[in-house]
PDB file of C-alpha atoms and ligand atoms in Angstrom:
ATOM      1  CA  MET A   1      12.332  -8.003   1.784  1.00 63.00           C
ATOM      2  CA  CYS A   2       8.663  -8.256   1.110  1.00 85.00           C
ATOM      3  CA  GLY A   3       6.235  -8.691  -1.728  1.00 93.00           C
ATOM      4  CA  ILE A   4       3.933  -6.198  -3.400  1.00 96.00           C
ATOM      5  CA  ILE A   5       1.321  -6.789  -6.079  1.00 97.00           C
ATOM      6  CA  GLY A   6      -1.438  -4.876  -7.840  1.00 98.00           C
ATOM      7  CA  ILE A   7      -4.187  -6.131 -10.154  1.00 98.00           C
ATOM      8  CA  ILE A   8      -6.810  -4.487 -12.364  1.00 98.00           C
ATOM      9  CA  ALA A   9      -9.176  -7.144 -13.711  1.00 97.00           C
ATOM     10  CA  LYS A  10     -12.629  -7.901 -15.073  1.00 96.00           C
ATOM     11  CA  ASP A  11     -13.506 -10.079 -12.047  1.00 97.00           C
ATOM     12  CA  ALA A  12     -13.049  -9.652  -8.299  1.00 98.00           C
ATOM     13  CA  VAL A  13      -9.334  -9.392  -7.518  1.00 98.00           C
ATOM     14  CA  ALA A  14      -9.130 -10.430  -3.838  1.00 98.00           C
ATOM     15  CA  GLN A  15      -8.291 -14.090  -4.480  1.00 98.00           C
ATOM     16  CA  GLY A  16      -5.855 -13.162  -7.263  1.00 97.00           C
ATOM     17  CA  LEU A  17      -4.058 -10.787  -4.906  1.00 98.00           C
ATOM     18  CA  LEU A  18      -3.845 -13.536  -2.285  1.00 98.00           C
ATOM     19  CA  GLU A  19      -2.475 -15.979  -4.855  1.00 97.00           C
ATOM     20  CA  GLY A  20       0.093 -13.407  -5.986  1.00 96.00           C
ATOM     21  CA  LEU A  21       1.198 -12.929  -2.391  1.00 97.00           C
ATOM     22  CA  ARG A  22       1.511 -16.706  -1.974  1.00 97.00           C
ATOM     23  CA  ARG A  23       3.965 -16.744  -4.868  1.00 96.00           C
ATOM     24  CA  LEU A  24       6.006 -14.037  -3.114  1.00 94.00           C
ATOM     25  CA  GLU A  25       5.928 -15.811   0.261  1.00 93.00           C
ATOM     26  CA  TYR A  26       9.462 -17.181  -0.132  1.00 92.00           C
ATOM     27  CA  ARG A  27      10.795 -13.646   0.327  1.00 90.00           C
ATOM     28  CA  GLY A  28       9.799 -13.696   4.005  1.00 93.00           C
ATOM     29  CA  TYR A  29       7.234 -11.535   5.862  1.00 97.00           C
ATOM     30  CA  ASP A  30       5.513 -11.032   9.194  1.00 97.00           C
ATOM     31  CA  SER A  31       2.077  -9.614   8.209  1.00 98.00           C
ATOM     32  CA  ALA A  32       0.002  -9.259   5.069  1.00 98.00           C
ATOM     33  CA  GLY A  33      -2.888  -7.329   3.619  1.00 98.00           C
ATOM     34  CA  ILE A  34      -4.866  -6.245   0.596  1.00 98.00           C
ATOM     35  CA  ALA A  35      -6.877  -3.169  -0.419  1.00 98.00           C
ATOM     36  CA  THR A  36      -9.515  -2.945  -3.133  1.00 98.00           C
ATOM     37  CA  LEU A  37     -12.044  -0.355  -4.280  1.00 98.00           C
ATOM     38  CA  VAL A  38     -15.703  -0.932  -3.434  1.00 98.00           C
ATOM     39  CA  ASP A  39     -18.049   1.755  -4.790  1.00 98.00           C
ATOM     40  CA  GLY A  40     -14.985   3.942  -5.169  1.00 98.00           C
ATOM     41  CA  ARG A  41     -13.995   3.586  -1.509  1.00 98.00           C
ATOM     42  CA  ILE A  42     -10.799   1.957  -0.277  1.00 98.00           C
ATOM     43  CA  GLU A  43     -11.528  -1.302   1.592  1.00 98.00           C
ATOM     44  CA  ARG A  44      -8.757  -3.118   3.427  1.00 98.00           C
ATOM     45  CA  ARG A  45      -8.257  -6.539   4.993  1.00 98.00           C
ATOM     46  CA  ARG A  46      -5.024  -7.088   6.918  1.00 98.00           C
ATOM     47  CA  ALA A  47      -3.672  -9.658   9.369  1.00 98.00           C
ATOM     48  CA  GLU A  48      -0.598 -10.334  11.457  1.00 98.00           C
ATOM     49  CA  GLY A  49       1.497 -13.391  10.679  1.00 97.00           C
ATOM     50  CA  LYS A  50       1.053 -15.832   7.844  1.00 97.00           C
ATOM     51  CA  LEU A  51      -1.088 -15.522   4.731  1.00 97.00           C
ATOM     52  CA  ALA A  52      -3.371 -18.202   6.163  1.00 98.00           C
ATOM     53  CA  ASN A  53      -4.500 -15.580   8.709  1.00 98.00           C
ATOM     54  CA  LEU A  54      -5.299 -13.124   5.920  1.00 98.00           C
ATOM     55  CA  ALA A  55      -7.084 -15.882   3.970  1.00 98.00           C
ATOM     56  CA  ARG A  56      -9.224 -16.644   7.048  1.00 98.00           C
ATOM     57  CA  ARG A  57      -9.995 -12.943   7.467  1.00 98.00           C
ATOM     58  CA  LEU A  58     -11.110 -12.802   3.833  1.00 98.00           C
ATOM     59  CA  GLU A  59     -13.340 -15.844   4.351  1.00 98.00           C
ATOM     60  CA  ARG A  60     -14.997 -14.183   7.340  1.00 98.00           C
ATOM     61  CA  GLU A  61     -15.107 -10.739   5.741  1.00 98.00           C
ATOM     62  CA  PRO A  62     -14.948 -11.108   1.946  1.00 98.00           C
ATOM     63  CA  VAL A  63     -14.157  -8.034  -0.085  1.00 98.00           C
ATOM     64  CA  GLN A  64     -15.299  -7.200  -3.613  1.00 98.00           C
ATOM     65  CA  GLY A  65     -13.514  -4.966  -6.095  1.00 98.00           C
ATOM     66  CA  LEU A  66     -12.036  -5.237  -9.602  1.00 98.00           C
ATOM     67  CA  ILE A  67      -8.869  -3.365  -8.692  1.00 98.00           C
ATOM     68  CA  GLY A  68      -6.546  -3.798  -5.751  1.00 98.00           C
ATOM     69  CA  ILE A  69      -3.091  -3.998  -4.226  1.00 98.00           C
ATOM     70  CA  GLY A  70      -1.535  -6.505  -1.819  1.00 98.00           C
ATOM     71  CA  HIS A  71       1.504  -6.788   0.425  1.00 98.00           C
ATOM     72  CA  THR A  72       3.527  -9.175   2.506  1.00 98.00           C
ATOM     73  CA  ARG A  73       5.420  -7.027   5.017  1.00 98.00           C
ATOM     74  CA  TRP A  74       8.809  -7.594   6.555  1.00 97.00           C
ATOM     75  CA  ALA A  75       8.664  -4.903   9.209  1.00 97.00           C
ATOM     76  CA  THR A  76      11.554  -2.453   9.320  1.00 96.00           C
ATOM     77  CA  HIS A  77       9.813   0.509  11.000  1.00 97.00           C
ATOM     78  CA  GLY A  78       7.136  -0.372  13.546  1.00 97.00           C
ATOM     79  CA  LEU A  79       6.081  -3.699  15.023  1.00 98.00           C
ATOM     80  CA  PRO A  80       4.469  -6.391  12.816  1.00 97.00           C
ATOM     81  CA  THR A  81       0.947  -5.522  14.006  1.00 98.00           C
ATOM     82  CA  GLU A  82      -2.261  -5.285  11.996  1.00 98.00           C
ATOM     83  CA  THR A  83      -2.230  -1.490  12.400  1.00 98.00           C
ATOM     84  CA  ASN A  84       1.214  -1.287  10.809  1.00 98.00           C
ATOM     85  CA  ALA A  85       0.417  -3.861   8.098  1.00 98.00           C
ATOM     86  CA  HIS A  86       0.175  -2.592   4.541  1.00 98.00           C
ATOM     87  CA  PRO A  87      -1.692  -1.407   2.557  1.00 98.00           C
ATOM     88  CA  ILE A  88      -1.249   1.836   4.483  1.00 98.00           C
ATOM     89  CA  ALA A  89      -4.175   4.077   3.611  1.00 98.00           C
ATOM     90  CA  THR A  90      -5.892   7.404   3.997  1.00 98.00           C
ATOM     91  CA  ASP A  91      -9.413   8.130   2.685  1.00 98.00           C
ATOM     92  CA  ARG A  92      -7.876   8.993  -0.685  1.00 98.00           C
ATOM     93  CA  VAL A  93      -5.005   6.618  -1.336  1.00 99.00           C
ATOM     94  CA  ALA A  94      -3.673   3.195  -0.325  1.00 99.00           C
ATOM     95  CA  VAL A  95       0.004   2.297  -0.627  1.00 98.00           C
ATOM     96  CA  VAL A  96       2.070  -0.886  -0.528  1.00 98.00           C
ATOM     97  CA  HIS A  97       5.808  -0.467  -0.137  1.00 97.00           C
ATOM     98  CA  ASN A  98       8.905  -2.596  -0.333  1.00 96.00           C
ATOM     99  CA  GLY A  99      11.972  -0.918   1.137  1.00 95.00           C
ATOM    100  CA  ILE A 100      12.787   1.968   3.441  1.00 96.00           C
ATOM    101  CA  ILE A 101      12.015   5.701   3.198  1.00 97.00           C
ATOM    102  CA  GLU A 102      15.152   7.161   4.763  1.00 97.00           C
ATOM    103  CA  ASN A 103      13.718  10.661   5.328  1.00 98.00           C
ATOM    104  CA  PHE A 104      10.343   9.590   6.722  1.00 98.00           C
ATOM    105  CA  GLN A 105      10.877  11.353  10.042  1.00 98.00           C
ATOM    106  CA  ALA A 106      11.383  14.746   8.403  1.00 98.00           C
ATOM    107  CA  LEU A 107       8.329  14.166   6.174  1.00 98.00           C
ATOM    108  CA  ARG A 108       6.275  13.034   9.145  1.00 98.00           C
ATOM    109  CA  ALA A 109       7.191  16.159  11.117  1.00 98.00           C
ATOM    110  CA  GLU A 110       6.359  18.390   8.153  1.00 98.00           C
ATOM    111  CA  LEU A 111       3.000  16.721   7.485  1.00 98.00           C
ATOM    112  CA  SER A 112       2.048  16.645  11.173  1.00 98.00           C
ATOM    113  CA  GLU A 113       2.777  20.370  11.254  1.00 98.00           C
ATOM    114  CA  ALA A 114       0.376  20.734   8.284  1.00 98.00           C
ATOM    115  CA  GLY A 115      -2.337  19.026  10.364  1.00 98.00           C
ATOM    116  CA  TYR A 116      -2.181  15.425   9.115  1.00 98.00           C
ATOM    117  CA  VAL A 117      -2.549  12.687  11.739  1.00 98.00           C
ATOM    118  CA  PHE A 118      -0.445   9.513  11.544  1.00 98.00           C
ATOM    119  CA  GLN A 119      -1.981   6.204  12.647  1.00 98.00           C
ATOM    120  CA  THR A 120       0.996   3.838  12.264  1.00 98.00           C
ATOM    121  CA  GLU A 121       4.665   3.584  13.197  1.00 97.00           C
ATOM    122  CA  THR A 122       5.730   2.860   9.610  1.00 98.00           C
ATOM    123  CA  ASP A 123       7.972   4.886   7.335  1.00 98.00           C
ATOM    124  CA  THR A 124       5.465   4.060   4.571  1.00 98.00           C
ATOM    125  CA  GLU A 125       2.705   6.197   6.075  1.00 98.00           C
ATOM    126  CA  ALA A 126       4.714   9.304   5.179  1.00 98.00           C
ATOM    127  CA  VAL A 127       4.297   8.254   1.516  1.00 98.00           C
ATOM    128  CA  ALA A 128       0.527   7.766   1.834  1.00 98.00           C
ATOM    129  CA  ILE A 129       0.024  11.050   3.663  1.00 98.00           C
ATOM    130  CA  LEU A 130       2.327  13.014   1.379  1.00 98.00           C
ATOM    131  CA  ALA A 131       0.365  11.764  -1.651  1.00 98.00           C
ATOM    132  CA  THR A 132      -2.854  12.708   0.180  1.00 98.00           C
ATOM    133  CA  TYR A 133      -1.443  16.163   0.886  1.00 98.00           C
ATOM    134  CA  PHE A 134      -0.943  16.712  -2.857  1.00 98.00           C
ATOM    135  CA  LEU A 135      -4.350  15.218  -3.767  1.00 98.00           C
ATOM    136  CA  ASP A 136      -5.955  17.519  -1.205  1.00 98.00           C
ATOM    137  CA  ARG A 137      -4.391  20.433  -3.066  1.00 98.00           C
ATOM    138  CA  GLY A 138      -6.095  19.436  -6.326  1.00 98.00           C
ATOM    139  CA  LEU A 139      -3.327  17.523  -8.062  1.00 98.00           C
ATOM    140  CA  THR A 140      -4.244  14.509 -10.188  1.00 98.00           C
ATOM    141  CA  PRO A 141      -3.103  11.097  -8.897  1.00 98.00           C
ATOM    142  CA  GLN A 142      -0.285  11.079 -11.472  1.00 98.00           C
ATOM    143  CA  GLN A 143       0.879  14.547 -10.420  1.00 98.00           C
ATOM    144  CA  ALA A 144       0.508  13.740  -6.720  1.00 98.00           C
ATOM    145  CA  VAL A 145       2.666  10.610  -7.067  1.00 98.00           C
ATOM    146  CA  ALA A 146       5.295  12.468  -9.115  1.00 98.00           C
ATOM    147  CA  GLU A 147       5.504  15.180  -6.441  1.00 98.00           C
ATOM    148  CA  THR A 148       5.613  12.532  -3.710  1.00 98.00           C
ATOM    149  CA  LEU A 149       8.416  10.539  -5.353  1.00 98.00           C
ATOM    150  CA  ALA A 150      10.460  13.706  -5.750  1.00 98.00           C
ATOM    151  CA  ARG A 151      10.452  14.071  -1.958  1.00 98.00           C
ATOM    152  CA  LEU A 152      11.444  10.475  -1.093  1.00 98.00           C
ATOM    153  CA  GLU A 153      14.931   9.337  -0.140  1.00 97.00           C
ATOM    154  CA  GLY A 154      15.830   5.661  -0.017  1.00 94.00           C
ATOM    155  CA  ALA A 155      15.205   2.509  -2.006  1.00 90.00           C
ATOM    156  CA  PHE A 156      11.653   1.410  -2.696  1.00 95.00           C
ATOM    157  CA  ALA A 157       9.073  -0.272  -4.851  1.00 97.00           C
ATOM    158  CA  LEU A 158       5.608   1.218  -4.394  1.00 98.00           C
ATOM    159  CA  ALA A 159       2.100   0.657  -5.696  1.00 98.00           C
ATOM    160  CA  PHE A 160      -0.692   3.222  -5.240  1.00 98.00           C
ATOM    161  CA  LEU A 161      -4.478   2.698  -5.355  1.00 98.00           C
ATOM    162  CA  PHE A 162      -6.749   5.756  -5.372  1.00 99.00           C
ATOM    163  CA  ALA A 163     -10.289   6.215  -4.062  1.00 98.00           C
ATOM    164  CA  GLY A 164     -12.640   6.890  -6.971  1.00 98.00           C
ATOM    165  CA  GLU A 165     -10.154   5.678  -9.620  1.00 98.00           C
ATOM    166  CA  HIS A 166     -11.403   2.277 -10.804  1.00 97.00           C
ATOM    167  CA  ASP A 167      -8.956   1.998 -13.665  1.00 97.00           C
ATOM    168  CA  LEU A 168      -5.697   3.292 -12.252  1.00 98.00           C
ATOM    169  CA  LEU A 169      -2.806   1.790 -10.320  1.00 98.00           C
ATOM    170  CA  ILE A 170       0.509   3.612 -10.168  1.00 98.00           C
ATOM    171  CA  GLY A 171       3.725   1.686  -9.587  1.00 98.00           C
ATOM    172  CA  ALA A 172       7.118   3.226  -8.926  1.00 97.00           C
ATOM    173  CA  ARG A 173      10.517   1.903  -8.078  1.00 97.00           C
ATOM    174  CA  ARG A 174      13.957   3.130  -7.128  1.00 96.00           C
ATOM    175  CA  GLY A 175      16.540   0.459  -6.421  1.00 91.00           C
ATOM    176  CA  SER A 176      13.979  -2.304  -5.777  1.00 89.00           C
ATOM    177  CA  PRO A 177      12.555  -4.501  -8.569  1.00 91.00           C
ATOM    178  CA  LEU A 178       9.016  -4.148  -9.954  1.00 94.00           C
ATOM    179  CA  THR A 179       7.470  -5.711 -13.059  1.00 94.00           C
ATOM    180  CA  ILE A 180       4.270  -5.016 -14.988  1.00 93.00           C
ATOM    181  CA  GLY A 181       2.318  -7.707 -16.864  1.00 93.00           C
ATOM    182  CA  TYR A 182      -0.666  -7.642 -19.199  1.00 92.00           C
ATOM    183  CA  GLY A 183      -2.990 -10.635 -19.435  1.00 90.00           C
ATOM    184  CA  ASP A 184      -6.330 -11.706 -20.840  1.00 88.00           C
ATOM    185  CA  GLY A 185      -8.984 -10.451 -18.398  1.00 85.00           C
TER     186      GLY A 185
HETATM  187  N1  LIG B 201       9.600  -0.160   5.628  1.00 78.09           N
HETATM  188  C1  LIG B 201       8.267  -0.621   5.439  1.00 78.09           C
HETATM  189  C2  LIG B 201       7.629  -1.034   6.756  1.00 78.09           C
HETATM  190  O1  LIG B 201       8.316  -1.322   7.705  1.00 78.09           O
HETATM  191  C3  LIG B 201       8.173  -1.752   4.398  1.00 78.09           C
HETATM  192  C4  LIG B 201       8.922  -2.991   4.825  1.00 78.09           C
HETATM  193  C5  LIG B 201       8.926  -4.056   3.724  1.00 78.09           C
HETATM  194  O2  LIG B 201       9.683  -3.900   2.748  1.00 78.09           O
HETATM  195  O3  LIG B 201       8.173  -5.028   3.889  1.00 78.09           O
HETATM  196  O4  LIG B 201       6.438  -1.086   6.835  1.00 78.09           O
END
């Protein structure tokens, strides 16, 4: 089990993401991270272990951004290292994921064959790179996620953040819970 969160707001979201992750802490985790957009680029801060480590990282290296996603990871595929911590990202998309992608090895082989390079040991990276594959072929984020979800086997909750898209988060779930809220600001 793990926790995922996404926020689009009128003020910087980093501390709100951290607070959201604190509220999900009870679910258990072994690393944590957030991603936001700064000038349209995906910026990440991740840390092994407890949220206090991520909080310290954010104090040392603050990150701006009015949109972002966050994750507390309970590793199922790959060690609980910073490299494997979510958000898992390419230049175009960042992903947080609760659950397991059962067919990640087949997807990984297919995408490696197509020339994409994997940086982590996670099943989740197949989701990020598959979405990137579709974005690279000119699909919109919505289309790219729809095509990606159609290829996934397993149970998951996912949130996607896209480079250059300051007003868009996409959430998806199959089997795992996910809620959406609307608030003032
Ligand atoms: N299977 C993913 C991983 O190992 C997500 C695990 C989770 O739900 O925290 O990175």
